[in-house]
Amino acid sequence: MAEESIDENGSSSSSSSSKGKKKKTKFGMMMSSVGRSAKQGMSRAGKQMAKGVVKTKQLAVEKIAKIPISQEDPEVISALERLKITKNEIYAISDIVRNLYEARLNEATFLIQLADKLKDTKITQNDPFGLYIQKMGIAMTSLESIQSEHLKRMEEELVLPLEKFRDIDIEQVQKLKLKYKNCKTQYDVACHKLTKAQDSQDQNKIQQAQQKKDAVAANLQQLRNDIKFQVNNLEQKKQVNLLGCMEQYWTSYASFAQAQSNVLSKNTIQKESYIQPQQQQQQQQNNDD
């Protein structure tokens, strides 16, 4: 992968290995971003439906069969609470970051149009306005180049890492949580059936119910262990990998802000005075004399 950087003067540079590669346009970046957002929306809808099915199943079992809910492992309760906090935080941050990124892509498109329009201003005699906005356009072109580089960094170091952590790491644990909830319901049902079998004093039914409960209990215990392990693993990824990406982006953001400041300081525009036509004519007569 070619390395690109913003120097202290605000210009961007790239290694020789990037030559010949097709540059990603603003429009292409925007369309790619829109497509990705649509896919994520559909994916989220599917996940919510799956979650709803499990919850509905649990409520139906509890309501119809009036099955007592067994006590939960305190460590699992703590792990699921940490998962909920992480999930809510990352989803909220990721959504805001994606919206900010897309807004800045849109802003960059208009900045290019404005810079080009200002640079193409036709200058006439005694036209300080035209001179001023033409120089503005030249400075804006430099600023746009810096912003374009910053947007690539923002996508690589902030937008995509957050979405990857959300859509892969968090969702992997979320699927495990749903699997655990389903197994927990099966365990409660098995316990209830064993109680009913014991009430009937039918040894055959009791043996079958006991075997079913033991099998589900073993699976449930494994899922409990997996939940605790995966939540701890998720927290480690957040505190190490994701934090590293956030730190990298903040460093890039500081470079971006400094590069913008350098461009503005080197493109200070002095406003020229406008000479009214009558005064201009008088000056010309004085020069002729």
CSV table of N, CA and C in Angstrom, one decimal, residues 70 186-195 198 206-220:
chain,number,residue,atom,x,y,z
A,70,SER,N,-35.2,-19.7,35.9
A,70,SER,CA,-34.1,-20.1,36.9
A,70,SER,C,-33.2,-18.9,37.1
A,186,GLN,N,-34.6,-23.0,26.8
A,186,GLN,CA,-34.7,-24.5,26.7
A,186,GLN,C,-34.4,-25.1,28.1
A,187,TYR,N,-33.5,-24.6,28.8
A,187,TYR,CA,-33.1,-25.1,30.1
A,187,TYR,C,-34.3,-25.0,31.1
A,188,ASP,N,-34.9,-23.8,31.1
A,188,ASP,CA,-36.0,-23.5,32.0
A,188,ASP,C,-37.2,-24.4,31.7
A,189,VAL,N,-37.4,-24.7,30.4
A,189,VAL,CA,-38.5,-25.6,29.9
A,189,VAL,C,-38.1,-27.0,30.4
A,190,ALA,N,-36.9,-27.4,30.3
A,190,ALA,CA,-36.5,-28.8,30.7
A,190,ALA,C,-36.7,-28.9,32.2
A,191,CYS,N,-36.3,-27.9,33.0
A,191,CYS,CA,-36.5,-28.0,34.4
A,191,CYS,C,-38.0,-28.1,34.8
A,192,HIS,N,-38.8,-27.4,34.0
A,192,HIS,CA,-40.3,-27.4,34.3
A,192,HIS,C,-40.8,-28.8,34.0
A,193,LYS,N,-40.4,-29.4,32.8
A,193,LYS,CA,-40.8,-30.7,32.5
A,193,LYS,C,-40.4,-31.8,33.5
A,194,LEU,N,-39.2,-31.6,34.0
A,194,LEU,CA,-38.7,-32.5,35.0
A,194,LEU,C,-39.6,-32.4,36.3
A,195,THR,N,-39.9,-31.2,36.6
A,195,THR,CA,-40.8,-31.1,37.8
A,195,THR,C,-42.1,-31.7,37.6
A,198,GLN,N,-41.7,-35.5,37.8
A,198,GLN,CA,-41.6,-35.9,39.2
A,198,GLN,C,-42.9,-35.9,39.9
A,206,ILE,N,-39.5,-39.4,34.3
A,206,ILE,CA,-38.5,-38.7,35.1
A,206,ILE,C,-37.1,-38.9,34.5
A,207,GLN,N,-36.8,-40.1,34.1
A,207,GLN,CA,-35.5,-40.4,33.6
A,207,GLN,C,-35.2,-39.6,32.3
A,208,GLN,N,-36.2,-39.6,31.4
A,208,GLN,CA,-36.1,-38.9,30.2
A,208,GLN,C,-36.0,-37.4,30.4
A,209,ALA,N,-36.8,-36.9,31.3
A,209,ALA,CA,-36.7,-35.4,31.6
A,209,ALA,C,-35.4,-35.1,32.2
A,210,GLN,N,-34.9,-35.9,33.1
A,210,GLN,CA,-33.6,-35.7,33.7
A,210,GLN,C,-32.5,-35.7,32.7
A,211,GLN,N,-32.5,-36.6,31.8
A,211,GLN,CA,-31.4,-36.7,30.8
A,211,GLN,C,-31.5,-35.4,29.9
A,212,LYS,N,-32.7,-35.0,29.5
A,212,LYS,CA,-32.9,-33.8,28.7
A,212,LYS,C,-32.3,-32.6,29.5
A,213,LYS,N,-32.7,-32.5,30.7
A,213,LYS,CA,-32.2,-31.3,31.5
A,213,LYS,C,-30.7,-31.3,31.6
A,214,ASP,N,-30.1,-32.5,31.9
A,214,ASP,CA,-28.6,-32.6,32.0
A,214,ASP,C,-27.9,-32.2,30.7
A,215,ALA,N,-28.5,-32.6,29.6
A,215,ALA,CA,-27.9,-32.3,28.3
A,215,ALA,C,-28.0,-30.8,28.0
A,216,VAL,N,-29.1,-30.2,28.3
A,216,VAL,CA,-29.3,-28.7,28.1
A,216,VAL,C,-28.4,-28.0,29.1
A,217,ALA,N,-28.3,-28.5,30.3
A,217,ALA,CA,-27.5,-27.8,31.3
A,217,ALA,C,-26.1,-27.7,30.9
A,218,ALA,N,-25.6,-28.8,30.4
A,218,ALA,CA,-24.2,-28.9,29.9
A,218,ALA,C,-23.9,-27.9,28.8
A,219,ASN,N,-24.9,-27.8,27.9
A,219,ASN,CA,-24.7,-26.8,26.8
A,219,ASN,C,-24.8,-25.4,27.3
A,220,LEU,N,-25.7,-25.2,28.2
A,220,LEU,CA,-25.9,-23.8,28.8
A,220,LEU,C,-24.6,-23.4,29.5
